PDB file of C-alpha atoms and ligand atoms in Angstrom:
ATOM      1  CA  MET A   1      -0.184   0.245  -0.053  1.00 95.00           C
ATOM      2  CA  VAL A   2       2.653   2.297   1.067  1.00 96.00           C
ATOM      3  CA  SER A   3       6.025   1.804  -0.735  1.00 96.00           C
ATOM      4  CA  LEU A   4       9.620   4.044  -0.439  1.00 97.00           C
ATOM      5  CA  ALA A   5      12.535   3.007  -2.527  1.00 97.00           C
ATOM      6  CA  GLY A   6      16.123   4.705  -1.743  1.00 97.00           C
ATOM      7  CA  VAL A   7      14.590   7.562  -0.443  1.00 97.00           C
ATOM      8  CA  GLU A   8      16.863  10.400   0.429  1.00 97.00           C
ATOM      9  CA  LYS A   9      16.204  13.761   2.022  1.00 97.00           C
ATOM     10  CA  HIS A  10      18.543  16.564   3.303  1.00 97.00           C
ATOM     11  CA  PHE A  11      17.393  19.512   5.355  1.00 96.00           C
ATOM     12  CA  GLY A  12      20.569  21.814   4.479  1.00 95.00           C
ATOM     13  CA  ALA A  13      23.603  19.714   5.551  1.00 95.00           C
ATOM     14  CA  LEU A  14      21.368  17.832   7.275  1.00 97.00           C
ATOM     15  CA  HIS A  15      20.805  14.017   6.011  1.00 98.00           C
ATOM     16  CA  VAL A  16      17.785  13.290   7.468  1.00 98.00           C
ATOM     17  CA  LEU A  17      16.891  10.342   5.577  1.00 98.00           C
ATOM     18  CA  GLN A  18      19.455   8.124   4.301  1.00 98.00           C
ATOM     19  CA  ASN A  19      18.378   5.108   2.136  1.00 98.00           C
ATOM     20  CA  ILE A  20      14.886   4.519   3.531  1.00 98.00           C
ATOM     21  CA  ASN A  21      13.348   1.496   2.148  1.00 98.00           C
ATOM     22  CA  LEU A  22       9.984   0.713   3.778  1.00 98.00           C
ATOM     23  CA  LYS A  23       7.110  -1.411   2.504  1.00 97.00           C
ATOM     24  CA  VAL A  24       3.274  -1.130   4.500  1.00 98.00           C
ATOM     25  CA  MET A  25       1.298  -3.792   3.121  1.00 98.00           C
ATOM     26  CA  PRO A  26      -2.420  -3.467   2.896  1.00 97.00           C
ATOM     27  CA  ARG A  27      -3.936  -3.848   6.557  1.00 97.00           C
ATOM     28  CA  GLU A  28      -0.644  -3.842   7.804  1.00 98.00           C
ATOM     29  CA  VAL A  29       0.053  -1.901  11.023  1.00 98.00           C
ATOM     30  CA  VAL A  30       3.829  -0.547  10.931  1.00 98.00           C
ATOM     31  CA  VAL A  31       4.922   0.938  14.343  1.00 98.00           C
ATOM     32  CA  VAL A  32       8.145   3.449  13.992  1.00 98.00           C
ATOM     33  CA  ILE A  33      10.061   4.218  16.766  1.00 97.00           C
ATOM     34  CA  GLY A  34      13.255   6.106  17.553  1.00 97.00           C
ATOM     35  CA  PRO A  35      15.197   8.687  19.358  1.00 96.00           C
ATOM     36  CA  SER A  36      13.576  12.463  19.231  1.00 95.00           C
ATOM     37  CA  GLY A  37      15.238  14.206  15.804  1.00 96.00           C
ATOM     38  CA  SER A  38      15.968  10.770  14.100  1.00 97.00           C
ATOM     39  CA  GLY A  39      13.614  11.685  11.398  1.00 98.00           C
ATOM     40  CA  LYS A  40      10.607   9.777  11.736  1.00 98.00           C
ATOM     41  CA  SER A  41       8.509  12.993  11.531  1.00 97.00           C
ATOM     42  CA  THR A  42       9.750  13.620   8.038  1.00 97.00           C
ATOM     43  CA  LEU A  43       9.452  10.269   6.962  1.00 97.00           C
ATOM     44  CA  CYS A  44       5.587  10.528   7.766  1.00 96.00           C
ATOM     45  CA  ARG A  45       5.714  14.173   6.107  1.00 94.00           C
ATOM     46  CA  THR A  46       7.280  12.830   3.056  1.00 94.00           C
ATOM     47  CA  ILE A  47       4.662  10.123   2.437  1.00 93.00           C
ATOM     48  CA  ASN A  48       1.955  12.797   1.672  1.00 84.00           C
ATOM     49  CA  ARG A  49       4.122  15.190   0.331  1.00 85.00           C
ATOM     50  CA  LEU A  50       4.229  17.623   3.056  1.00 88.00           C
ATOM     51  CA  GLU A  51       7.947  17.417   2.498  1.00 91.00           C
ATOM     52  CA  THR A  52       9.622  16.866  -0.784  1.00 91.00           C
ATOM     53  CA  ILE A  53      12.744  14.129  -1.519  1.00 93.00           C
ATOM     54  CA  ASP A  54      15.970  14.434  -3.051  1.00 95.00           C
ATOM     55  CA  SER A  55      15.842  10.987  -4.656  1.00 94.00           C
ATOM     56  CA  GLY A  56      14.271   7.641  -4.349  1.00 95.00           C
ATOM     57  CA  GLU A  57      10.430   6.562  -4.801  1.00 93.00           C
ATOM     58  CA  ILE A  58       7.409   6.839  -2.723  1.00 93.00           C
ATOM     59  CA  LYS A  59       4.200   5.084  -3.915  1.00 93.00           C
ATOM     60  CA  VAL A  60       0.831   4.690  -2.400  1.00 92.00           C
ATOM     61  CA  ASP A  61      -0.958   2.204  -3.600  1.00 90.00           C
ATOM     62  CA  GLY A  62       0.889   1.688  -6.877  1.00 85.00           C
ATOM     63  CA  ASN A  63       0.783   5.538  -7.879  1.00 80.00           C
ATOM     64  CA  ARG A  64       3.967   7.347  -7.854  1.00 78.00           C
ATOM     65  CA  LEU A  65       3.473  10.397  -5.604  1.00 68.00           C
ATOM     66  CA  PRO A  66       3.363  13.648  -8.237  1.00 65.00           C
ATOM     67  CA  VAL A  67       5.189  16.740  -7.070  1.00 62.00           C
ATOM     68  CA  GLU A  68       2.204  19.101  -7.721  1.00 62.00           C
ATOM     69  CA  GLY A  69      -1.032  19.319  -9.513  1.00 62.00           C
ATOM     70  CA  SER A  70      -4.512  18.232  -9.217  1.00 65.00           C
ATOM     71  CA  HIS A  71      -3.510  14.229  -8.873  1.00 69.00           C
ATOM     72  CA  LEU A  72      -1.392  15.626  -5.458  1.00 72.00           C
ATOM     73  CA  ALA A  73      -4.898  16.566  -3.930  1.00 72.00           C
ATOM     74  CA  ARG A  74      -6.361  13.463  -5.228  1.00 70.00           C
ATOM     75  CA  LEU A  75      -3.273  10.880  -4.118  1.00 72.00           C
ATOM     76  CA  ARG A  76      -3.147  13.099  -0.799  1.00 77.00           C
ATOM     77  CA  ALA A  77      -6.627  12.076   0.041  1.00 82.00           C
ATOM     78  CA  ASP A  78      -6.046   8.215  -0.068  1.00 89.00           C
ATOM     79  CA  VAL A  79      -3.291   9.215   2.995  1.00 93.00           C
ATOM     80  CA  GLY A  80      -5.074  10.274   5.988  1.00 94.00           C
ATOM     81  CA  MET A  81      -2.611  12.002   8.777  1.00 94.00           C
ATOM     82  CA  VAL A  82      -3.105  12.404  12.087  1.00 96.00           C
ATOM     83  CA  PHE A  83      -0.760  14.742  14.340  1.00 93.00           C
ATOM     84  CA  GLN A  84       0.853  15.177  17.622  1.00 92.00           C
ATOM     85  CA  SER A  85      -1.556  18.538  17.792  1.00 91.00           C
ATOM     86  CA  PHE A  86      -4.792  18.244  16.558  1.00 86.00           C
ATOM     87  CA  ASN A  87      -4.565  20.887  14.159  1.00 89.00           C
ATOM     88  CA  LEU A  88      -8.560  21.571  14.348  1.00 95.00           C
ATOM     89  CA  PHE A  89     -10.500  24.115  12.989  1.00 96.00           C
ATOM     90  CA  ASP A  90     -11.167  26.415  16.172  1.00 96.00           C
ATOM     91  CA  HIS A  91     -13.754  28.515  14.746  1.00 97.00           C
ATOM     92  CA  LYS A  92     -15.834  25.422  13.221  1.00 97.00           C
ATOM     93  CA  THR A  93     -17.585  22.759  15.358  1.00 98.00           C
ATOM     94  CA  ILE A  94     -16.435  19.426  15.569  1.00 98.00           C
ATOM     95  CA  LEU A  95     -19.026  18.387  12.629  1.00 98.00           C
ATOM     96  CA  GLU A  96     -18.420  21.151  10.425  1.00 97.00           C
ATOM     97  CA  ASN A  97     -14.562  20.066  10.656  1.00 97.00           C
ATOM     98  CA  ILE A  98     -15.319  16.542   9.634  1.00 97.00           C
ATOM     99  CA  MET A  99     -17.588  17.655   6.846  1.00 97.00           C
ATOM    100  CA  LEU A 100     -14.837  19.869   5.727  1.00 95.00           C
ATOM    101  CA  ALA A 101     -12.703  18.100   3.503  1.00 91.00           C
ATOM    102  CA  PRO A 102     -15.509  15.866   1.967  1.00 92.00           C
ATOM    103  CA  THR A 103     -17.647  18.289   1.409  1.00 92.00           C
ATOM    104  CA  LYS A 104     -14.875  20.831  -0.493  1.00 88.00           C
ATOM    105  CA  VAL A 105     -12.242  18.365  -1.956  1.00 83.00           C
ATOM    106  CA  ARG A 106     -14.682  15.078  -2.503  1.00 80.00           C
ATOM    107  CA  ARG A 107     -17.885  17.405  -3.426  1.00 86.00           C
ATOM    108  CA  THR A 108     -19.790  15.047  -1.308  1.00 88.00           C
ATOM    109  CA  LEU A 109     -23.031  16.763  -0.792  1.00 92.00           C
ATOM    110  CA  ARG A 110     -24.048  18.342   2.900  1.00 94.00           C
ATOM    111  CA  LYS A 111     -26.574  15.950   3.695  1.00 95.00           C
ATOM    112  CA  GLN A 112     -24.792  12.642   2.651  1.00 95.00           C
ATOM    113  CA  ALA A 113     -21.472  14.255   4.782  1.00 95.00           C
ATOM    114  CA  GLU A 114     -23.186  14.908   7.372  1.00 97.00           C
ATOM    115  CA  VAL A 115     -24.612  11.507   7.736  1.00 97.00           C
ATOM    116  CA  GLU A 116     -20.977  10.345   7.054  1.00 96.00           C
ATOM    117  CA  ALA A 117     -19.881  12.472   9.833  1.00 97.00           C
ATOM    118  CA  MET A 118     -22.155  11.510  12.324  1.00 98.00           C
ATOM    119  CA  GLU A 119     -21.405   8.125  11.842  1.00 97.00           C
ATOM    120  CA  LEU A 120     -17.585   8.569  12.386  1.00 97.00           C
ATOM    121  CA  LEU A 121     -18.191  10.267  15.236  1.00 98.00           C
ATOM    122  CA  ASP A 122     -19.982   7.508  16.671  1.00 97.00           C
ATOM    123  CA  ARG A 123     -17.231   5.212  15.571  1.00 95.00           C
ATOM    124  CA  VAL A 124     -14.573   7.296  17.905  1.00 97.00           C
ATOM    125  CA  GLY A 125     -16.889   7.472  20.655  1.00 96.00           C
ATOM    126  CA  ILE A 126     -17.435  11.273  20.243  1.00 97.00           C
ATOM    127  CA  ALA A 127     -21.083  11.764  19.004  1.00 97.00           C
ATOM    128  CA  ALA A 128     -22.371  13.783  21.549  1.00 97.00           C
ATOM    129  CA  GLN A 129     -19.907  16.351  20.762  1.00 97.00           C
ATOM    130  CA  ALA A 130     -20.502  16.990  17.432  1.00 98.00           C
ATOM    131  CA  HIS A 131     -22.085  20.253  17.562  1.00 98.00           C
ATOM    132  CA  LYS A 132     -19.374  21.701  19.716  1.00 98.00           C
ATOM    133  CA  PHE A 133     -16.213  23.696  19.318  1.00 98.00           C
ATOM    134  CA  PRO A 134     -12.869  22.234  19.677  1.00 97.00           C
ATOM    135  CA  ALA A 135     -11.955  24.093  22.765  1.00 97.00           C
ATOM    136  CA  GLU A 136     -14.805  22.429  24.583  1.00 97.00           C
ATOM    137  CA  LEU A 137     -13.501  19.157  24.412  1.00 97.00           C
ATOM    138  CA  SER A 138     -10.604  17.343  26.172  1.00 96.00           C
ATOM    139  CA  GLY A 139      -7.323  16.727  24.428  1.00 96.00           C
ATOM    140  CA  GLY A 140      -8.331  13.137  24.220  1.00 97.00           C
ATOM    141  CA  GLN A 141     -11.517  13.757  22.348  1.00 97.00           C
ATOM    142  CA  GLN A 142      -9.955  16.586  20.031  1.00 97.00           C
ATOM    143  CA  GLN A 143      -8.010  13.860  18.765  1.00 97.00           C
ATOM    144  CA  ARG A 144     -10.695  10.994  18.471  1.00 97.00           C
ATOM    145  CA  ALA A 145     -11.929  14.051  16.578  1.00 97.00           C
ATOM    146  CA  ALA A 146      -8.802  14.506  14.287  1.00 97.00           C
ATOM    147  CA  ILE A 147      -8.834  11.020  13.388  1.00 98.00           C
ATOM    148  CA  ALA A 148     -12.605  10.890  12.532  1.00 97.00           C
ATOM    149  CA  ARG A 149     -11.748  14.112  10.178  1.00 96.00           C
ATOM    150  CA  ALA A 150      -8.868  11.908   8.394  1.00 96.00           C
ATOM    151  CA  LEU A 151     -11.261   9.179   7.628  1.00 97.00           C
ATOM    152  CA  ALA A 152     -13.857  11.103   6.349  1.00 95.00           C
ATOM    153  CA  MET A 153     -11.959  11.427   3.563  1.00 92.00           C
ATOM    154  CA  ARG A 154     -11.826   7.305   3.223  1.00 93.00           C
ATOM    155  CA  PRO A 155      -7.897   7.040   2.715  1.00 94.00           C
ATOM    156  CA  LYS A 156      -6.417   4.250   2.162  1.00 95.00           C
ATOM    157  CA  VAL A 157      -3.772   4.139   4.492  1.00 97.00           C
ATOM    158  CA  MET A 158      -3.292   6.295   7.722  1.00 97.00           C
ATOM    159  CA  LEU A 159      -0.593   7.611   9.366  1.00 97.00           C
ATOM    160  CA  PHE A 160      -0.222   8.513  12.640  1.00 98.00           C
ATOM    161  CA  ASP A 161       2.373  10.959  14.114  1.00 97.00           C
ATOM    162  CA  GLU A 162       2.842  10.595  17.868  1.00 97.00           C
ATOM    163  CA  PRO A 163      -0.971  10.874  18.328  1.00 97.00           C
ATOM    164  CA  THR A 164      -0.878  10.762  21.814  1.00 97.00           C
ATOM    165  CA  SER A 165       2.344  12.500  22.795  1.00 95.00           C
ATOM    166  CA  ALA A 166       0.359  16.074  23.775  1.00 93.00           C
ATOM    167  CA  LEU A 167      -2.293  14.624  25.699  1.00 94.00           C
ATOM    168  CA  ASP A 168      -2.671  13.767  29.352  1.00 92.00           C
ATOM    169  CA  PRO A 169      -1.744  10.461  30.593  1.00 92.00           C
ATOM    170  CA  GLU A 170      -5.632   9.785  31.637  1.00 92.00           C
ATOM    171  CA  MET A 171      -6.196  10.194  27.843  1.00 95.00           C
ATOM    172  CA  VAL A 172      -3.954   8.532  25.896  1.00 96.00           C
ATOM    173  CA  ASN A 173      -5.439   5.161  25.836  1.00 96.00           C
ATOM    174  CA  GLU A 174      -8.999   6.316  24.449  1.00 96.00           C
ATOM    175  CA  VAL A 175      -7.340   7.370  21.451  1.00 97.00           C
ATOM    176  CA  LEU A 176      -5.173   4.352  21.442  1.00 97.00           C
ATOM    177  CA  ASN A 177      -8.168   2.391  21.428  1.00 96.00           C
ATOM    178  CA  VAL A 178      -9.614   3.775  18.509  1.00 97.00           C
ATOM    179  CA  MET A 179      -6.343   3.134  16.826  1.00 97.00           C
ATOM    180  CA  THR A 180      -6.529  -0.389  17.646  1.00 96.00           C
ATOM    181  CA  ASP A 181      -9.985  -0.891  16.639  1.00 95.00           C
ATOM    182  CA  LEU A 182      -9.458   0.581  13.279  1.00 96.00           C
ATOM    183  CA  ALA A 183      -6.036  -1.867  13.212  1.00 96.00           C
ATOM    184  CA  ALA A 184      -8.643  -4.570  13.840  1.00 95.00           C
ATOM    185  CA  GLU A 185     -10.854  -3.525  11.176  1.00 95.00           C
ATOM    186  CA  GLY A 186      -7.906  -3.876   8.601  1.00 96.00           C
ATOM    187  CA  MET A 187      -7.030  -0.187   7.951  1.00 98.00           C
ATOM    188  CA  THR A 188      -3.330  -0.041   6.738  1.00 98.00           C
ATOM    189  CA  MET A 189      -1.880   2.458   9.376  1.00 98.00           C
ATOM    190  CA  LEU A 190       2.144   3.810   9.720  1.00 98.00           C
ATOM    191  CA  VAL A 191       2.253   5.042  13.347  1.00 98.00           C
ATOM    192  CA  VAL A 192       5.001   7.076  15.002  1.00 98.00           C
ATOM    193  CA  THR A 193       4.781   6.644  18.579  1.00 97.00           C
ATOM    194  CA  HIS A 194       6.169   6.255  22.108  1.00 94.00           C
ATOM    195  CA  GLU A 195       3.703   3.919  23.235  1.00 95.00           C
ATOM    196  CA  MET A 196       5.718   0.619  23.766  1.00 94.00           C
ATOM    197  CA  GLY A 197       2.561  -1.167  24.700  1.00 94.00           C
ATOM    198  CA  PHE A 198       0.748   0.101  21.725  1.00 96.00           C
ATOM    199  CA  ALA A 199       3.505  -1.029  19.422  1.00 96.00           C
ATOM    200  CA  ARG A 200       3.640  -4.553  21.085  1.00 95.00           C
ATOM    201  CA  ARG A 201       0.053  -5.127  20.941  1.00 94.00           C
ATOM    202  CA  ALA A 202      -0.920  -3.426  18.021  1.00 95.00           C
ATOM    203  CA  ALA A 203       1.976  -4.092  15.683  1.00 97.00           C
ATOM    204  CA  ASP A 204       2.825  -6.379  12.838  1.00 97.00           C
ATOM    205  CA  ARG A 205       6.444  -5.043  12.570  1.00 98.00           C
ATOM    206  CA  VAL A 206       8.235  -2.410  14.287  1.00 98.00           C
ATOM    207  CA  VAL A 207      10.436  -0.049  12.373  1.00 98.00           C
ATOM    208  CA  PHE A 208      13.621   1.215  14.492  1.00 98.00           C
ATOM    209  CA  MET A 209      14.978   4.478  13.051  1.00 98.00           C
ATOM    210  CA  ASP A 210      18.096   6.161  14.274  1.00 97.00           C
ATOM    211  CA  ARG A 211      20.051   9.194  12.852  1.00 97.00           C
ATOM    212  CA  GLY A 212      18.141   9.277   9.223  1.00 98.00           C
ATOM    213  CA  GLN A 213      18.054   5.287   8.989  1.00 98.00           C
ATOM    214  CA  ILE A 214      16.210   2.266   9.385  1.00 98.00           C
ATOM    215  CA  VAL A 215      18.049   0.380  11.822  1.00 97.00           C
ATOM    216  CA  GLU A 216      16.332  -2.528  12.395  1.00 97.00           C
ATOM    217  CA  GLU A 217      13.003  -4.012  11.509  1.00 97.00           C
ATOM    218  CA  ASN A 218      10.928  -6.849  13.102  1.00 97.00           C
ATOM    219  CA  THR A 219       8.024  -8.261  14.737  1.00 97.00           C
ATOM    220  CA  PRO A 220       7.122  -6.380  18.120  1.00 97.00           C
ATOM    221  CA  ALA A 221       7.907  -9.766  19.786  1.00 96.00           C
ATOM    222  CA  ALA A 222      11.641 -10.223  18.599  1.00 97.00           C
ATOM    223  CA  PHE A 223      12.298  -6.500  18.737  1.00 97.00           C
ATOM    224  CA  PHE A 224      11.535  -5.866  22.114  1.00 96.00           C
ATOM    225  CA  ASP A 225      12.616  -8.908  23.467  1.00 95.00           C
ATOM    226  CA  SER A 226      16.053  -9.329  21.626  1.00 95.00           C
ATOM    227  CA  PRO A 227      16.817  -6.328  19.570  1.00 95.00           C
ATOM    228  CA  GLN A 228      19.498  -6.794  17.443  1.00 96.00           C
ATOM    229  CA  THR A 229      21.678  -3.499  17.490  1.00 96.00           C
ATOM    230  CA  ASP A 230      23.542  -1.580  20.039  1.00 96.00           C
ATOM    231  CA  ARG A 231      21.519   1.088  19.067  1.00 96.00           C
ATOM    232  CA  ALA A 232      18.204  -0.216  19.383  1.00 96.00           C
ATOM    233  CA  GLN A 233      19.278  -1.807  22.491  1.00 96.00           C
ATOM    234  CA  ALA A 234      20.339   1.450  24.042  1.00 95.00           C
ATOM    235  CA  PHE A 235      17.060   3.114  22.731  1.00 95.00           C
ATOM    236  CA  LEU A 236      14.854   0.231  24.330  1.00 95.00           C
ATOM    237  CA  ALA A 237      17.062   0.745  27.599  1.00 93.00           C
ATOM    238  CA  SER A 238      16.697   4.688  27.968  1.00 92.00           C
ATOM    239  CA  VAL A 239      12.930   4.164  27.669  1.00 87.00           C
ATOM    240  CA  LEU A 240      11.502   0.749  28.888  1.00 76.00           C
TER     241      LEU A 240
HETATM  242  P1  ADP B 301      11.566  12.783  14.646  1.00 67.28           P
HETATM  243  O1  ADP B 301      10.128  12.959  14.401  1.00 67.28           O
HETATM  244  O2  ADP B 301      12.422  11.567  14.650  1.00 67.28           O
HETATM  245  O3  ADP B 301      12.127  13.410  16.026  1.00 67.28           O
HETATM  246  P2  ADP B 301      12.057  14.766  12.652  1.00 67.28           P
HETATM  247  O4  ADP B 301      11.867  14.189  11.410  1.00 67.28           O
HETATM  248  O5  ADP B 301      10.933  15.685  13.556  1.00 67.28           O
HETATM  249  O6  ADP B 301      12.507  13.784  13.822  1.00 67.28           O
HETATM  250  O7  ADP B 301      13.745  15.680  12.269  1.00 67.28           O
HETATM  251  C1  ADP B 301      14.775  14.959  11.795  1.00 67.28           C
HETATM  252  C2  ADP B 301      15.824  16.208  12.001  1.00 67.28           C
HETATM  253  O8  ADP B 301      15.569  16.938  11.097  1.00 67.28           O
HETATM  254  C3  ADP B 301      16.055  17.244  13.497  1.00 67.28           C
HETATM  255  O9  ADP B 301      17.060  16.961  13.481  1.00 67.28           O
HETATM  256  C4  ADP B 301      14.770  18.036  13.130  1.00 67.28           C
HETATM  257  O10 ADP B 301      15.669  19.262  13.662  1.00 67.28           O
HETATM  258  C5  ADP B 301      15.745  18.483  11.596  1.00 67.28           C
HETATM  259  N1  ADP B 301      14.551  18.854  10.800  1.00 67.28           N
HETATM  260  C6  ADP B 301      12.849  18.720  10.938  1.00 67.28           C
HETATM  261  N2  ADP B 301      12.361  19.404  10.087  1.00 67.28           N
HETATM  262  C7  ADP B 301      13.548  20.835   9.775  1.00 67.28           C
HETATM  263  C8  ADP B 301      13.262  21.733   8.527  1.00 67.28           C
HETATM  264  N3  ADP B 301      12.073  21.922   7.598  1.00 67.28           N
HETATM  265  N4  ADP B 301      14.167  22.452   8.395  1.00 67.28           N
HETATM  266  C9  ADP B 301      15.301  22.050   8.900  1.00 67.28           C
HETATM  267  N5  ADP B 301      15.342  21.176   9.710  1.00 67.28           N
HETATM  268  C10 ADP B 301      14.560  19.966   9.869  1.00 67.28           C
HETATM  269 MG1   MG B 302       8.415  13.864  15.162  1.00 67.28          MG
END
């Protein structure tokens, strides 16, 4: 569903992505972990072209990502993205936030978009908050709204970049539970997270990044129980 081959990216002198080769198969959940600054967010951002790459190739569902133009909007719609900061529109209700992209980009009729948005809000457990503004919701509820908003475009793959890092501890699980449900329903997912419990439980595969490189890639059990490299061992020792 997603494939990166030989992807290279620099920020000036910083070689932020070094020969990245990664495939995410349909219905697979890949969790990316690694130290701060290792390039995890940049990796996510290149996948839906929020960042350009210097060389290599990125494909989503077999389509090579174009640099610009109308095809870009359509390909971006295939990739749902959820950030650490929820990025909801403050002056719109939760329902309006969810309806925005389907009506503007997909040209779904308002009535239909509203029905679908309510279904999504129900699915993430916040249907009762539909007519409230983002500031009236807890962080966990806002992040669940952000997930619903991404799902409203019916993406083929969902990217999550540290979706629970900005949340108070008691709200982390309500978001992880929504993600676990999505995974169980067969959504293809690439998840950057420091939640090792979630990685162990929900990942089909763990990818460990350090200093712009994929250093190790394994099943969660193999990775957490017997990391192969010194760098992975040192990272796990620092977080577990
Ligand atoms: P991670 O998400 O793993 O913490 P990032 O992908 O955010 O890492 O960042 C990787 C490196 O690239 C960091 O050193 C960061 O400072 C740098 N970086 C990220 N975005 C930019 C940018 N737009 N311009 C310059 N440097 C950047
Ligand atoms: Mg990051």
